[in-house]
Coordinates of C-alpha atoms in Angstrom, one line a residue:
X944 CA -293.1 -62.4 -27.7
X945 CA -292.3 -66.0 -27.9
X946 CA -291.2 -67.9 -24.9
X947 CA -288.0 -68.8 -26.9
X948 CA -287.1 -65.1 -27.7
X949 CA -287.7 -64.2 -24.1
X950 CA -285.5 -67.3 -22.8
X951 CA -282.7 -66.4 -25.2
X952 CA -282.7 -62.7 -24.1
X953 CA -282.4 -64.0 -20.5
X954 CA -279.6 -66.1 -21.4
X955 CA -277.7 -63.5 -23.3
X956 CA -278.4 -60.8 -20.5
X957 CA -277.4 -63.1 -17.9
X958 CA -274.0 -64.2 -19.9
X959 CA -273.4 -60.4 -20.4
X960 CA -273.8 -59.7 -16.6
X961 CA -271.7 -62.7 -15.7
X962 CA -268.9 -61.4 -18.0
X963 CA -269.0 -58.0 -16.7
X964 CA -268.8 -59.4 -13.1
X965 CA -265.9 -61.6 -13.9
X966 CA -264.1 -58.8 -15.4
X967 CA -264.9 -56.6 -12.4
X968 CA -263.5 -59.2 -10.2
X969 CA -260.1 -59.9 -11.9
X970 CA -259.2 -56.3 -11.8
X971 CA -258.2 -56.8 -8.4
X972 CA -257.7 -54.3 -5.6
X973 CA -258.2 -50.6 -5.7
X974 CA -256.3 -48.0 -4.0
X975 CA -258.9 -45.1 -3.6
X976 CA -257.3 -43.0 -0.8
X977 CA -256.9 -39.5 -2.3
X978 CA -254.3 -37.5 -0.3
X979 CA -252.8 -34.1 -1.0
X980 CA -249.6 -34.7 -2.5
X981 CA -248.8 -31.0 -3.4
X982 CA -245.1 -30.3 -2.9
X983 CA -244.1 -33.8 -3.6
X984 CA -242.2 -35.1 -6.5
X985 CA -242.5 -38.4 -8.3
X986 CA -240.3 -39.8 -11.1
X987 CA -242.1 -42.6 -13.1
X988 CA -240.0 -44.5 -15.8
X989 CA -241.7 -45.7 -18.9
X990 CA -244.7 -43.4 -18.0
X991 CA -245.8 -42.8 -21.5
X992 CA -247.9 -46.1 -22.0
X993 CA -249.5 -48.7 -20.0
X994 CA -249.2 -49.1 -16.2
X995 CA -246.7 -46.2 -16.1
X996 CA -249.0 -43.8 -17.5
X997 CA -252.0 -44.8 -15.4
X998 CA -249.6 -44.5 -12.3
X999 CA -248.7 -40.9 -13.5
X1000 CA -252.3 -40.0 -13.6
X1001 CA -252.9 -41.3 -10.0
X1002 CA -249.9 -39.2 -8.8
X1003 CA -251.0 -36.0 -10.9
X1004 CA -254.5 -36.3 -9.5
X1005 CA -253.3 -36.2 -6.0
X1006 CA -251.3 -33.1 -6.9
X1007 CA -247.6 -34.4 -6.9
X1008 CA -245.4 -33.0 -9.5
X1009 CA -244.8 -35.9 -11.9
X1010 CA -241.7 -36.5 -14.0
X1011 CA -242.5 -38.8 -16.9
X1012 CA -238.9 -40.3 -17.5
X1013 CA -239.3 -41.8 -21.0
X1014 CA -236.9 -42.7 -23.9
X1015 CA -239.4 -41.4 -26.7
X1016 CA -240.0 -37.8 -26.1
X1017 CA -242.8 -37.3 -28.6
X1018 CA -244.7 -40.2 -27.0
X1019 CA -244.0 -38.6 -23.7
X1020 CA -245.3 -35.2 -24.8
X1021 CA -248.6 -37.1 -26.1
X1022 CA -249.1 -38.9 -22.8
X1023 CA -248.4 -35.7 -20.8
X1024 CA -251.6 -33.9 -22.5
X1025 CA -253.6 -37.0 -21.4
X1026 CA -252.3 -37.1 -17.9
X1027 CA -252.6 -33.4 -17.4
X1028 CA -256.3 -33.6 -18.8
X1029 CA -257.1 -36.2 -16.6
X1030 CA -255.7 -34.6 -13.4
X1031 CA -257.4 -31.3 -14.4
X1032 CA -260.7 -32.8 -14.7
X1033 CA -260.5 -34.9 -11.5
X1034 CA -259.4 -31.8 -9.8
X1035 CA -262.4 -29.9 -11.1
X1036 CA -264.8 -31.9 -9.0
X1037 CA -263.4 -30.6 -5.8
X1038 CA -263.7 -26.7 -5.0
X1039 CA -260.4 -27.1 -3.1
X1040 CA -258.4 -28.3 -6.2
X1041 CA -260.5 -26.7 -8.9
X1042 CA -257.8 -24.0 -9.8
X1043 CA -254.8 -26.5 -9.2
X1044 CA -252.6 -26.8 -12.4
X1045 CA -251.4 -30.4 -12.7
X1046 CA -247.5 -30.3 -12.7
X1047 CA -246.4 -33.0 -15.3
X1048 CA -243.0 -32.8 -16.9
X1049 CA -241.3 -35.0 -19.6
X1050 CA -237.7 -35.9 -19.2
X1051 CA -235.6 -37.9 -21.6
X1052 CA -234.3 -41.3 -20.1
X1053 CA -233.2 -44.2 -22.1
X1054 CA -232.5 -47.1 -19.5
X1055 CA -230.6 -48.9 -22.3
X1056 CA -227.9 -46.2 -22.0
X1057 CA -225.8 -45.4 -19.0
X1058 CA -224.9 -41.9 -20.5
X1059 CA -228.6 -41.2 -20.6
X1060 CA -229.3 -42.1 -17.2
X1061 CA -226.4 -40.1 -15.8
X1062 CA -227.5 -37.1 -17.9
X1063 CA -231.1 -37.6 -16.5
X1064 CA -229.8 -37.7 -13.0
X1065 CA -227.7 -34.5 -13.7
X1066 CA -230.9 -32.8 -14.8
X1067 CA -232.9 -33.8 -11.7
X1068 CA -230.4 -31.7 -9.6
X1069 CA -232.6 -28.8 -10.4
X1070 CA -235.4 -30.6 -8.3
X1071 CA -235.3 -29.6 -4.6
X1072 CA -236.7 -33.1 -3.8
X1073 CA -237.5 -36.5 -4.7
X1074 CA -240.3 -38.5 -2.8
X1075 CA -241.3 -41.3 -5.0
X1076 CA -239.2 -43.3 -7.4
X1077 CA -241.3 -45.9 -9.5
X1078 CA -239.1 -48.2 -11.6
X1079 CA -241.9 -49.1 -14.1
X1080 CA -240.3 -49.2 -17.2
X1081 CA -239.3 -52.7 -19.0
X1082 CA -238.8 -54.8 -22.0
X1083 CA -240.2 -58.1 -22.4
X1084 CA -239.1 -61.1 -24.6
X1085 CA -237.1 -59.5 -27.4
X1086 CA -237.2 -62.4 -29.9
X1087 CA -233.4 -62.2 -30.8
X1088 CA -230.7 -61.0 -28.4
X1089 CA -230.3 -57.2 -28.5
X1090 CA -227.7 -55.3 -26.8
X1091 CA -228.0 -52.0 -25.1
X1092 CA -225.7 -49.0 -25.9
X1093 CA -223.2 -50.3 -23.1
X1094 CA -223.1 -54.0 -24.7
X1095 CA -225.5 -55.5 -22.1
X1096 CA -228.4 -57.8 -23.2
X1097 CA -231.3 -55.6 -23.4
X1098 CA -233.8 -57.2 -21.1
X1099 CA -231.4 -57.6 -18.2
X1100 CA -229.9 -54.2 -19.1
X1101 CA -233.2 -52.2 -19.0
X1102 CA -235.2 -54.3 -16.5
X1103 CA -232.4 -54.4 -14.0
X1104 CA -229.0 -52.8 -14.8
X1105 CA -230.5 -49.6 -15.9
X1106 CA -232.7 -49.2 -12.8
X1107 CA -230.0 -50.3 -10.5
X1108 CA -228.0 -47.3 -11.8
X1109 CA -230.8 -44.9 -11.9
X1110 CA -231.8 -45.7 -8.2
X1111 CA -228.3 -45.7 -6.7
X1112 CA -227.8 -42.2 -8.4
X1113 CA -230.8 -40.9 -7.0
X1114 CA -230.5 -42.2 -3.6
X1115 CA -229.1 -39.1 -2.0
X1116 CA -232.0 -36.9 -3.0
X1117 CA -234.5 -39.6 -1.9
X1118 CA -232.6 -39.5 1.4
X1119 CA -232.7 -35.8 1.5
X1120 CA -236.4 -35.8 1.0
X1121 CA -237.3 -38.7 3.5
X1122 CA -239.5 -40.2 4.1
X1123 CA -239.5 -41.6 0.6
X1124 CA -240.4 -44.6 -1.2
X1125 CA -239.0 -46.5 -4.1
X1126 CA -241.3 -49.2 -5.9
X1127 CA -239.7 -51.8 -8.4
X1128 CA -242.1 -53.5 -10.7
X1129 CA -241.4 -57.2 -10.9
X1130 CA -243.5 -60.1 -11.9
X1131 CA -244.5 -63.7 -10.9
X1132 CA -242.0 -64.6 -14.0
X1133 CA -239.2 -64.3 -11.3
X1134 CA -240.3 -67.7 -10.0
X1135 CA -238.9 -69.1 -13.4
X1136 CA -235.8 -67.2 -13.3
X1137 CA -232.3 -68.2 -12.9
X1138 CA -229.2 -66.4 -12.7
X1139 CA -226.2 -67.9 -14.5
X1140 CA -223.1 -65.5 -13.6
X1141 CA -221.3 -67.3 -16.3
X1142 CA -223.8 -66.3 -18.9
X1143 CA -225.5 -63.2 -17.2
X1144 CA -225.1 -61.4 -20.4
X1145 CA -226.6 -64.2 -22.4
X1146 CA -223.6 -64.4 -24.8
X1147 CA -224.9 -67.9 -25.8
X1148 CA -228.0 -70.0 -25.6
X1149 CA -230.2 -66.8 -25.8
X1150 CA -233.8 -67.5 -24.8
X1151 CA -236.2 -64.7 -24.7
X1152 CA -238.4 -66.1 -22.1
X1153 CA -235.5 -67.2 -19.7
X1154 CA -233.7 -64.0 -20.2
X1155 CA -237.0 -61.9 -19.1
X1156 CA -237.5 -64.2 -16.3
X1157 CA -233.9 -63.6 -15.0
X1158 CA -234.4 -59.9 -15.1
X1159 CA -237.5 -60.3 -12.9
X1160 CA -235.6 -62.3 -10.4
X1161 CA -232.9 -59.8 -10.6
X1162 CA -235.5 -57.1 -9.4
X1163 CA -236.5 -58.9 -6.5
X1164 CA -232.9 -59.7 -5.5
X1165 CA -232.0 -55.9 -5.9
X1166 CA -234.9 -55.0 -3.6
X1167 CA -233.8 -57.4 -1.0
X1168 CA -230.1 -56.0 -1.0
X1169 CA -231.1 -52.4 -1.4
X1170 CA -233.7 -52.5 1.7
X1171 CA -230.7 -54.0 3.5
X1172 CA -228.4 -51.2 2.8
X1173 CA -231.2 -48.8 3.5
X1174 CA -231.7 -49.8 7.1
X1175 CA -231.8 -47.1 9.6
X1176 CA -232.8 -44.5 6.9
X1177 CA -236.2 -43.4 6.1
X1178 CA -236.3 -44.7 2.5
X1179 CA -238.1 -47.8 1.9
X1180 CA -237.8 -50.1 -1.4
X1181 CA -240.4 -52.7 -2.2
X1182 CA -241.4 -54.9 -5.2
X1183 CA -244.6 -55.2 -6.8
X1184 CA -246.3 -57.7 -9.3
X1185 CA -249.0 -55.6 -11.1
X1186 CA -250.9 -58.7 -12.3
X1187 CA -251.6 -60.0 -15.8
X1188 CA -252.0 -56.5 -17.9
X1189 CA -252.0 -56.3 -21.4
X1190 CA -249.5 -53.4 -22.2
X1191 CA -246.9 -52.7 -25.0
X1192 CA -244.6 -55.1 -23.1
X1193 CA -246.5 -57.9 -25.1
X1194 CA -245.5 -56.4 -28.5
X1195 CA -243.1 -59.0 -29.2
X1196 CA -245.2 -62.0 -28.4
X1197 CA -246.6 -64.0 -31.4
X1198 CA -249.9 -63.1 -30.3
X1199 CA -249.2 -59.4 -30.6
X1200 CA -249.4 -59.5 -34.5
X1201 CA -252.6 -57.8 -35.8
X1202 CA -254.4 -60.8 -37.0
X1203 CA -253.9 -62.8 -34.0
X1204 CA -254.8 -59.8 -31.9
X1205 CA -258.0 -59.3 -33.6
X1206 CA -259.0 -62.9 -33.0
X1207 CA -257.8 -63.0 -29.5
X1208 CA -258.8 -59.5 -28.5
X1209 CA -262.0 -60.4 -26.7
X1210 CA -260.2 -63.0 -24.8
X1211 CA -257.4 -60.6 -23.7
X1212 CA -260.2 -58.1 -22.6
X1213 CA -261.7 -60.8 -20.6
X1214 CA -258.8 -62.3 -18.8
X1215 CA -256.3 -59.4 -18.5
X1216 CA -256.2 -56.3 -16.2
X1217 CA -256.7 -53.0 -17.5
X1218 CA -253.5 -50.8 -17.2
X1219 CA -255.3 -48.6 -14.6
X1220 CA -256.0 -51.9 -12.5
X1221 CA -252.4 -52.8 -13.0
X1222 CA -251.3 -49.6 -11.4
X1223 CA -253.3 -50.1 -8.2
X1224 CA -250.8 -52.1 -6.2
X1225 CA -247.9 -49.8 -7.2
X1226 CA -250.1 -46.7 -5.8
X1227 CA -250.8 -48.9 -2.7
X1228 CA -247.2 -49.6 -1.8
X1229 CA -246.2 -45.9 -2.7
X1230 CA -248.7 -44.3 -0.5
X1231 CA -250.3 -46.5 2.1
X1232 CA -249.9 -45.5 5.6
X1233 CA -250.0 -49.0 6.5
X1234 CA -246.6 -49.5 4.9
X1235 CA -244.8 -46.8 6.8
X1236 CA -241.3 -48.2 7.5
X1237 CA -242.1 -51.5 5.4
X1238 CA -239.2 -52.2 3.1
X1239 CA -237.9 -55.2 1.2
X1240 CA -241.1 -56.8 0.6
X1241 CA -243.0 -58.2 -2.5
X1242 CA -246.7 -57.1 -3.1
X1243 CA -249.4 -58.5 -5.3
X1244 CA -253.2 -57.2 -5.5
X1245 CA -252.2 -54.8 -2.6
X1246 CA -251.1 -57.6 -0.4
X1247 CA -247.8 -58.8 0.8
X1248 CA -247.0 -62.0 -1.0
X1249 CA -244.1 -64.3 -0.3
X1250 CA -241.7 -64.4 -3.2
X1251 CA -239.8 -67.6 -4.6
X1252 CA -237.1 -68.7 -2.3
X1253 CA -234.3 -67.8 -4.6
X1254 CA -235.3 -64.1 -4.4
X1255 CA -234.5 -64.2 -0.8
X1256 CA -231.2 -65.8 -1.1
X1257 CA -228.8 -63.2 0.5
X1258 CA -225.6 -64.4 -1.1
X1259 CA -227.1 -64.5 -4.5
X1260 CA -228.5 -60.8 -4.0
X1261 CA -224.8 -59.6 -2.7
X1262 CA -223.3 -61.2 -5.7
X1263 CA -225.6 -59.8 -8.2
X1264 CA -225.0 -56.4 -6.5
X1265 CA -221.3 -56.4 -6.8
X1266 CA -221.7 -57.5 -10.5
X1267 CA -224.1 -54.6 -11.0
X1268 CA -221.7 -52.0 -9.4
X1269 CA -219.1 -53.2 -11.7
X1270 CA -221.0 -53.5 -15.0
X1271 CA -222.8 -50.1 -14.5
X1272 CA -219.4 -48.3 -13.4
X1273 CA -221.6 -47.0 -10.4
X1274 CA -218.6 -45.7 -8.5
X1275 CA -216.6 -44.4 -11.5

């Protein structure tokens, strides 16, 4: 072999190794602690795809009963098979769990419909307990203003108002099962978010990015105020930023068209986390013993992180809570 060929092979090999190492580094933290969650119940919204599906796998592997709360039951059933199989294969590795049959259930939940949310909560009455509520579902950057069934701008309606109503209606069961934990997925996009209460429903000047950013800020304000209201209880609520993960949330971005995705695919693979990696901070916040009693915090890469100052504005959080109670008809 010529020296040039060997040099070329070395360069290519080194480049591949460096790429794989970089890819491994950007995947971030791993929460590998495996504890037995048999007898525990977890509800995960948007669990049929992306981070939600991977989160469901992690809970199912640990023996929890996992309720996949999804708006598309056919997609949910397909995801359920995958989650069930992943948990079964994982359990087969250990003689103590080899015969354990994963409990994974699909339930209809459309966060764009208050009626659907209330119906879901009513069906949850058959469950004896609820230990973990993972508010994972979301929508991102709808190119045109879309309304929920209740007339709310969809991004704020699903990402904030829907989860606000769901969480409040499930609080009694969470408190009955305490200690229990609520995890709310937010994003660094909250730093660019602003809440204009005179145009909270984006009746004019709709901008997809600004509407999404506002909904992520609302997530953090919700966590702050709910944590304050839950003081003295054994129910905690925290927010997480999963990192840059390429999921179905990106379907409305220009880069999501097939041609562009084909061209940019290798770069997205390189710079984005996998959905499984994106689920690790959620699992850390949901299960880590280090966070017992910790509430109202924001985590990124399995580490507590300071959010933007506006996300800690108590008056803003209280005002949003009052509006949310009214718009969701929480007390009616």
